[in-house]
PDB file of C-alpha atoms in Angstrom:
ATOM      1  CA  MET A  28     103.807  95.839  84.119  1.00 80.00           C
ATOM      2  CA  ARG A  29     101.857  97.978  81.691  1.00 87.00           C
ATOM      3  CA  PRO A  30      99.248 100.748  81.662  1.00 90.00           C
ATOM      4  CA  LEU A  31      95.609  99.701  81.447  1.00 92.00           C
ATOM      5  CA  THR A  32      93.903  99.711  78.056  1.00 93.00           C
ATOM      6  CA  GLU A  33      90.820 101.893  77.536  1.00 94.00           C
ATOM      7  CA  ASP A  34      88.471  98.934  78.060  1.00 93.00           C
ATOM      8  CA  GLU A  35      90.299  97.808  81.202  1.00 93.00           C
ATOM      9  CA  THR A  36      90.250 101.362  82.576  1.00 92.00           C
ATOM     10  CA  ARG A  37      86.527 101.669  81.883  1.00 94.00           C
ATOM     11  CA  ILE A  38      85.778  98.347  83.611  1.00 94.00           C
ATOM     12  CA  LEU A  39      87.929  99.286  86.621  1.00 94.00           C
ATOM     13  CA  PHE A  40      86.429 102.780  86.975  1.00 93.00           C
ATOM     14  CA  LEU A  41      82.869 101.424  86.679  1.00 93.00           C
ATOM     15  CA  LYS A  42      83.588  98.985  89.500  1.00 93.00           C
ATOM     16  CA  LEU A  43      85.165 101.695  91.656  1.00 93.00           C
ATOM     17  CA  ALA A  44      82.261 104.066  90.902  1.00 92.00           C
ATOM     18  CA  GLU A  45      79.879 101.580  92.553  1.00 92.00           C
ATOM     19  CA  TYR A  46      81.636 102.283  95.853  1.00 93.00           C
ATOM     20  CA  ILE A  47      83.140 105.776  95.639  1.00 92.00           C
ATOM     21  CA  GLY A  48      81.126 107.496  92.893  1.00 88.00           C
ATOM     22  CA  ARG A  49      82.877 110.352  91.129  1.00 86.00           C
ATOM     23  CA  ASP A  50      85.714 110.360  93.661  1.00 86.00           C
ATOM     24  CA  VAL A  51      87.748 108.156  91.322  1.00 85.00           C
ATOM     25  CA  GLU A  52      89.397 111.370  90.145  1.00 84.00           C
ATOM     26  CA  ALA A  53      90.306 112.240  93.744  1.00 84.00           C
ATOM     27  CA  LEU A  54      91.813 108.780  94.134  1.00 84.00           C
ATOM     28  CA  ILE A  55      94.132 109.320  91.172  1.00 80.00           C
ATOM     29  CA  SER A  56      95.190 112.844  92.127  1.00 78.00           C
ATOM     30  CA  ALA A  57      95.443 112.083  95.870  1.00 66.00           C
ATOM     31  CA  LYS A  58      98.495 113.356  97.702  1.00 60.00           C
ATOM     32  CA  ARG A  59      99.513 110.617 100.071  1.00 55.00           C
ATOM     33  CA  GLY A  60     102.496 108.484 100.866  1.00 49.00           C
ATOM     34  CA  ASN A  61     105.895 109.274 102.294  1.00 48.00           C
ATOM     35  CA  ALA A  62     106.978 112.793 103.138  1.00 43.00           C
ATOM     36  CA  GLY A  63     109.487 112.651 100.266  1.00 46.00           C
ATOM     37  CA  ASP A  64     106.818 111.566  97.780  1.00 48.00           C
ATOM     38  CA  ASN A  65     105.366 114.810  96.462  1.00 50.00           C
ATOM     39  CA  SER A  66     104.321 113.516  93.058  1.00 54.00           C
ATOM     40  CA  GLY A  67     100.672 113.920  94.001  1.00 68.00           C
ATOM     41  CA  ARG A  68      99.538 111.726  91.116  1.00 83.00           C
ATOM     42  CA  HIS A  69      98.777 108.046  91.329  1.00 88.00           C
ATOM     43  CA  VAL A  70      98.406 105.511  88.548  1.00 89.00           C
ATOM     44  CA  PHE A  71      96.893 102.089  87.944  1.00 92.00           C
ATOM     45  CA  ARG A  72      99.135  99.463  86.374  1.00 91.00           C
ATOM     46  CA  LEU A  73      98.417  95.898  85.256  1.00 90.00           C
ATOM     47  CA  HIS A  74     100.823  93.134  86.205  1.00 86.00           C
ATOM     48  CA  ARG A  75      99.889  89.443  85.839  1.00 84.00           C
ATOM     49  CA  ASP A  76      96.110  90.115  85.593  1.00 85.00           C
ATOM     50  CA  ARG A  77      96.208  92.178  88.802  1.00 90.00           C
ATOM     51  CA  VAL A  78      95.696  95.928  88.966  1.00 93.00           C
ATOM     52  CA  TYR A  79      98.057  97.871  91.229  1.00 92.00           C
ATOM     53  CA  TYR A  80      97.646 101.419  92.523  1.00 92.00           C
ATOM     54  CA  SER A  81     100.830 103.370  93.215  1.00 89.00           C
ATOM     55  CA  SER A  82     102.374 106.801  92.968  1.00 87.00           C
ATOM     56  CA  GLU A  83     104.072 107.785  89.748  1.00 87.00           C
ATOM     57  CA  SER A  84     107.443 108.050  91.488  1.00 86.00           C
ATOM     58  CA  VAL A  85     107.252 104.442  92.743  1.00 86.00           C
ATOM     59  CA  MET A  86     106.139 103.318  89.281  1.00 84.00           C
ATOM     60  CA  ARG A  87     109.092 105.063  87.633  1.00 86.00           C
ATOM     61  CA  THR A  88     111.509 103.564  90.167  1.00 83.00           C
ATOM     62  CA  SER A  89     110.204 100.054  89.503  1.00 83.00           C
ATOM     63  CA  ALA A  90     110.817 100.397  85.755  1.00 81.00           C
ATOM     64  CA  GLY A  91     114.344  99.061  86.319  1.00 82.00           C
ATOM     65  CA  VAL A  92     113.014  95.731  87.621  1.00 84.00           C
ATOM     66  CA  SER A  93     112.240  93.009  85.090  1.00 82.00           C
ATOM     67  CA  ARG A  94     108.672  91.650  84.823  1.00 79.00           C
ATOM     68  CA  GLU A  95     109.723  88.216  86.005  1.00 81.00           C
ATOM     69  CA  GLU A  96     111.311  89.570  89.183  1.00 80.00           C
ATOM     70  CA  LEU A  97     108.611  92.135  90.027  1.00 81.00           C
ATOM     71  CA  LEU A  98     106.200  90.694  92.611  1.00 79.00           C
ATOM     72  CA  SER A  99     103.942  93.681  93.258  1.00 80.00           C
ATOM     73  CA  LEU A 100     103.798  97.429  92.879  1.00 83.00           C
ATOM     74  CA  GLY A 101     101.899  99.518  95.412  1.00 87.00           C
ATOM     75  CA  THR A 102      98.457  98.357  96.525  1.00 91.00           C
ATOM     76  CA  CYS A 103      96.701  95.536  94.711  1.00 91.00           C
ATOM     77  CA  PHE A 104      93.191  96.771  93.899  1.00 93.00           C
ATOM     78  CA  GLY A 105      91.908  93.605  92.313  1.00 93.00           C
ATOM     79  CA  LYS A 106      92.078  91.152  89.479  1.00 92.00           C
ATOM     80  CA  PHE A 107      90.642  90.858  85.987  1.00 92.00           C
ATOM     81  CA  SER A 108      88.924  87.634  85.008  1.00 89.00           C
ATOM     82  CA  LYS A 109      90.575  85.421  82.406  1.00 87.00           C
ATOM     83  CA  SER A 110      88.246  86.840  79.749  1.00 86.00           C
ATOM     84  CA  GLY A 111      89.233  90.373  80.810  1.00 77.00           C
ATOM     85  CA  LYS A 112      85.610  91.500  80.843  1.00 86.00           C
ATOM     86  CA  LYS A 113      85.058  91.406  84.605  1.00 91.00           C
ATOM     87  CA  PHE A 114      86.974  92.928  87.483  1.00 93.00           C
ATOM     88  CA  ARG A 115      86.928  91.709  91.081  1.00 92.00           C
ATOM     89  CA  LEU A 116      88.003  94.057  93.860  1.00 93.00           C
ATOM     90  CA  HIS A 117      90.331  92.582  96.481  1.00 91.00           C
ATOM     91  CA  ILE A 118      90.193  93.352 100.159  1.00 92.00           C
ATOM     92  CA  THR A 119      93.576  95.072  99.853  1.00 91.00           C
ATOM     93  CA  ALA A 120      91.746  98.045  98.262  1.00 93.00           C
ATOM     94  CA  LEU A 121      89.600  98.580 101.366  1.00 94.00           C
ATOM     95  CA  ASP A 122      91.738 101.337 102.899  1.00 93.00           C
ATOM     96  CA  HIS A 123      91.450 103.444  99.751  1.00 92.00           C
ATOM     97  CA  ILE A 124      87.779 102.696  99.079  1.00 93.00           C
ATOM     98  CA  SER A 125      86.693 103.409 102.658  1.00 93.00           C
ATOM     99  CA  GLN A 126      88.093 106.958 102.516  1.00 91.00           C
ATOM    100  CA  TYR A 127      85.811 107.918  99.633  1.00 92.00           C
ATOM    101  CA  ALA A 128      82.815 105.591 100.204  1.00 93.00           C
ATOM    102  CA  LYS A 129      79.403 106.994  99.261  1.00 93.00           C
ATOM    103  CA  HIS A 130      77.322 104.429 101.097  1.00 95.00           C
ATOM    104  CA  LYS A 131      78.237 102.928 104.446  1.00 94.00           C
ATOM    105  CA  VAL A 132      76.823 100.278 106.741  1.00 95.00           C
ATOM    106  CA  TRP A 133      77.699  99.841 110.406  1.00 95.00           C
ATOM    107  CA  VAL A 134      77.197  96.434 112.003  1.00 94.00           C
ATOM    108  CA  LYS A 135      76.591  95.645 115.662  1.00 93.00           C
ATOM    109  CA  PRO A 136      79.486  94.123 117.620  1.00 92.00           C
ATOM    110  CA  SER A 137      77.573  90.824 117.804  1.00 91.00           C
ATOM    111  CA  ALA A 138      77.452  90.630 113.974  1.00 92.00           C
ATOM    112  CA  GLU A 139      81.059  91.582 113.259  1.00 92.00           C
ATOM    113  CA  MET A 140      82.478  88.070 113.584  1.00 92.00           C
ATOM    114  CA  SER A 141      79.769  86.645 111.369  1.00 93.00           C
ATOM    115  CA  PHE A 142      80.670  89.135 108.640  1.00 94.00           C
ATOM    116  CA  LEU A 143      84.397  88.460 109.089  1.00 92.00           C
ATOM    117  CA  TYR A 144      83.746  84.753 108.494  1.00 91.00           C
ATOM    118  CA  GLY A 145      82.255  85.573 105.088  1.00 91.00           C
ATOM    119  CA  ASN A 146      78.530  85.742 105.918  1.00 94.00           C
ATOM    120  CA  ASN A 147      76.047  88.368 104.758  1.00 95.00           C
ATOM    121  CA  VAL A 148      74.846  91.121 107.102  1.00 95.00           C
ATOM    122  CA  THR A 149      71.290  90.556 108.298  1.00 94.00           C
ATOM    123  CA  LYS A 150      68.794  93.111 109.606  1.00 94.00           C
ATOM    124  CA  SER A 151      69.392  91.915 113.172  1.00 94.00           C
ATOM    125  CA  GLY A 152      73.102  92.755 112.836  1.00 93.00           C
ATOM    126  CA  LEU A 153      72.576  96.176 111.284  1.00 93.00           C
ATOM    127  CA  ALA A 154      73.444  99.141 113.512  1.00 92.00           C
ATOM    128  CA  ARG A 155      73.187 102.011 110.969  1.00 92.00           C
ATOM    129  CA  ILE A 156      73.026 102.611 107.253  1.00 93.00           C
ATOM    130  CA  THR A 157      73.576 105.823 105.296  1.00 93.00           C
ATOM    131  CA  GLU A 158      70.521 107.513 103.875  1.00 93.00           C
ATOM    132  CA  ASN A 159      69.597 106.972 100.226  1.00 92.00           C
ATOM    133  CA  THR A 160      71.600 103.770  99.837  1.00 92.00           C
ATOM    134  CA  PRO A 161      70.215 102.172  96.652  1.00 93.00           C
ATOM    135  CA  GLN A 162      69.432  98.508  96.274  1.00 93.00           C
ATOM    136  CA  TYR A 163      72.440  96.679  94.781  1.00 93.00           C
ATOM    137  CA  GLY A 164      74.693  99.677  95.425  1.00 93.00           C
ATOM    138  CA  GLY A 165      78.225  99.155  96.697  1.00 94.00           C
ATOM    139  CA  VAL A 166      78.656  99.686 100.455  1.00 96.00           C
ATOM    140  CA  VAL A 167      81.582  99.674 102.856  1.00 96.00           C
ATOM    141  CA  VAL A 168      80.902  97.754 106.081  1.00 96.00           C
ATOM    142  CA  TYR A 169      82.186  99.237 109.348  1.00 95.00           C
ATOM    143  CA  GLY A 170      82.422  97.680 112.784  1.00 92.00           C
ATOM    144  CA  THR A 171      81.279  99.600 115.849  1.00 85.00           C
ATOM    145  CA  ALA A 172      83.107  97.667 118.567  1.00 78.00           C
ATOM    146  CA  ASN A 173      85.303  99.677 120.951  1.00 76.00           C
ATOM    147  CA  GLY A 174      83.656 102.909 119.810  1.00 74.00           C
ATOM    148  CA  THR A 175      85.717 103.174 116.620  1.00 80.00           C
ATOM    149  CA  ASP A 176      84.553 102.919 113.033  1.00 86.00           C
ATOM    150  CA  LEU A 177      86.875 100.270 111.643  1.00 91.00           C
ATOM    151  CA  PRO A 178      86.298  99.272 107.997  1.00 94.00           C
ATOM    152  CA  LEU A 179      85.694  95.511 107.959  1.00 94.00           C
ATOM    153  CA  GLY A 180      84.985  94.956 104.283  1.00 95.00           C
ATOM    154  CA  PHE A 181      82.610  95.751 101.484  1.00 95.00           C
ATOM    155  CA  GLY A 182      79.596  94.309  99.763  1.00 95.00           C
ATOM    156  CA  VAL A 183      76.404  95.073  97.874  1.00 96.00           C
ATOM    157  CA  ALA A 184      73.251  96.427  99.503  1.00 95.00           C
ATOM    158  CA  ALA A 185      70.598  93.734  99.177  1.00 94.00           C
ATOM    159  CA  GLN A 186      67.913  96.298 100.035  1.00 91.00           C
ATOM    160  CA  GLY A 187      67.693 100.084  99.867  1.00 91.00           C
ATOM    161  CA  THR A 188      67.623 102.228 103.011  1.00 91.00           C
ATOM    162  CA  GLU A 189      63.836 102.677 103.014  1.00 91.00           C
ATOM    163  CA  ARG A 190      63.169  98.973 102.522  1.00 91.00           C
ATOM    164  CA  CYS A 191      65.544  98.020 105.381  1.00 88.00           C
ATOM    165  CA  ARG A 192      63.182  99.525 107.933  1.00 86.00           C
ATOM    166  CA  GLU A 193      60.420  97.074 106.947  1.00 89.00           C
ATOM    167  CA  LEU A 194      62.492  93.864 106.838  1.00 89.00           C
ATOM    168  CA  ASP A 195      62.358  90.866 109.157  1.00 92.00           C
ATOM    169  CA  ALA A 196      65.294  90.330 111.528  1.00 89.00           C
ATOM    170  CA  GLY A 197      66.734  87.455 109.447  1.00 90.00           C
ATOM    171  CA  SER A 198      66.602  89.204 106.053  1.00 93.00           C
ATOM    172  CA  ASN A 199      69.832  90.078 104.288  1.00 95.00           C
ATOM    173  CA  VAL A 200      70.779  93.759 104.202  1.00 95.00           C
ATOM    174  CA  VAL A 201      74.304  93.493 102.743  1.00 95.00           C
ATOM    175  CA  LEU A 202      75.563  90.736 100.479  1.00 96.00           C
ATOM    176  CA  HIS A 203      79.168  89.934 101.389  1.00 94.00           C
ATOM    177  CA  GLN A 204      81.910  90.459  98.808  1.00 93.00           C
ATOM    178  CA  ALA A 205      85.144  90.849 100.782  1.00 92.00           C
ATOM    179  CA  ASP A 206      86.272  91.272 104.389  1.00 93.00           C
ATOM    180  CA  ILE A 207      89.498  91.647 106.348  1.00 91.00           C
ATOM    181  CA  GLY A 208      89.204  88.026 107.508  1.00 85.00           C
ATOM    182  CA  GLU A 209      90.298  87.021 103.999  1.00 79.00           C
ATOM    183  CA  TYR A 210      93.861  87.895 104.944  1.00 77.00           C
ATOM    184  CA  LEU A 211      93.809  84.707 107.027  1.00 75.00           C
ATOM    185  CA  ARG A 212      91.322  82.546 105.114  1.00 75.00           C
ATOM    186  CA  VAL A 213      92.766  82.889 101.608  1.00 71.00           C
ATOM    187  CA  GLU A 214      96.285  84.175 102.179  1.00 66.00           C
ATOM    188  CA  ASP A 215      97.781  81.650  99.748  1.00 64.00           C
ATOM    189  CA  ASP A 216      95.642  82.845  96.818  1.00 67.00           C
ATOM    190  CA  MET A 217      95.682  86.572  97.596  1.00 57.00           C
ATOM    191  CA  PHE A 218      98.911  87.467  95.835  1.00 55.00           C
TER     192      PHE A 218
END
């Protein structure tokens, strides 16, 4: 387990900025966790090509565990490619990303299962979209079943908000990147 280098930090923050904008700072200084955890500051650490997000107090406590025995530390946000030049967000980061998301998409109950099986969101499955969502901008996908806004995953907007109004029913609105169905589909490769 080690801190991220400057290049790794830049790549990670650029990826996060696609979804949460300038709220990356709020993510690091967020006060959350157990009642006894008042550190208020969170850090990103690299362990076996995976980036973990945890409080400083948990990170300091884990310093006594050897690298070989340490399985994870906090929430896994994603993984760097073998070249180290690309970063892929994992679905495990959804809870943190959804709290600060700039652009959101809500899907109809009839389209939720399709998205959870790894398919893109089409215009016919779109319930709502936030205003001023840019084309190819990062979006968090929410389900509207049972009257609650449950984050289902995230993706990239295939079309901007204005263009979505003119699309055919079968046209893609959101290109799928990750969804909560991955916990079942790829559980062996997740960690």
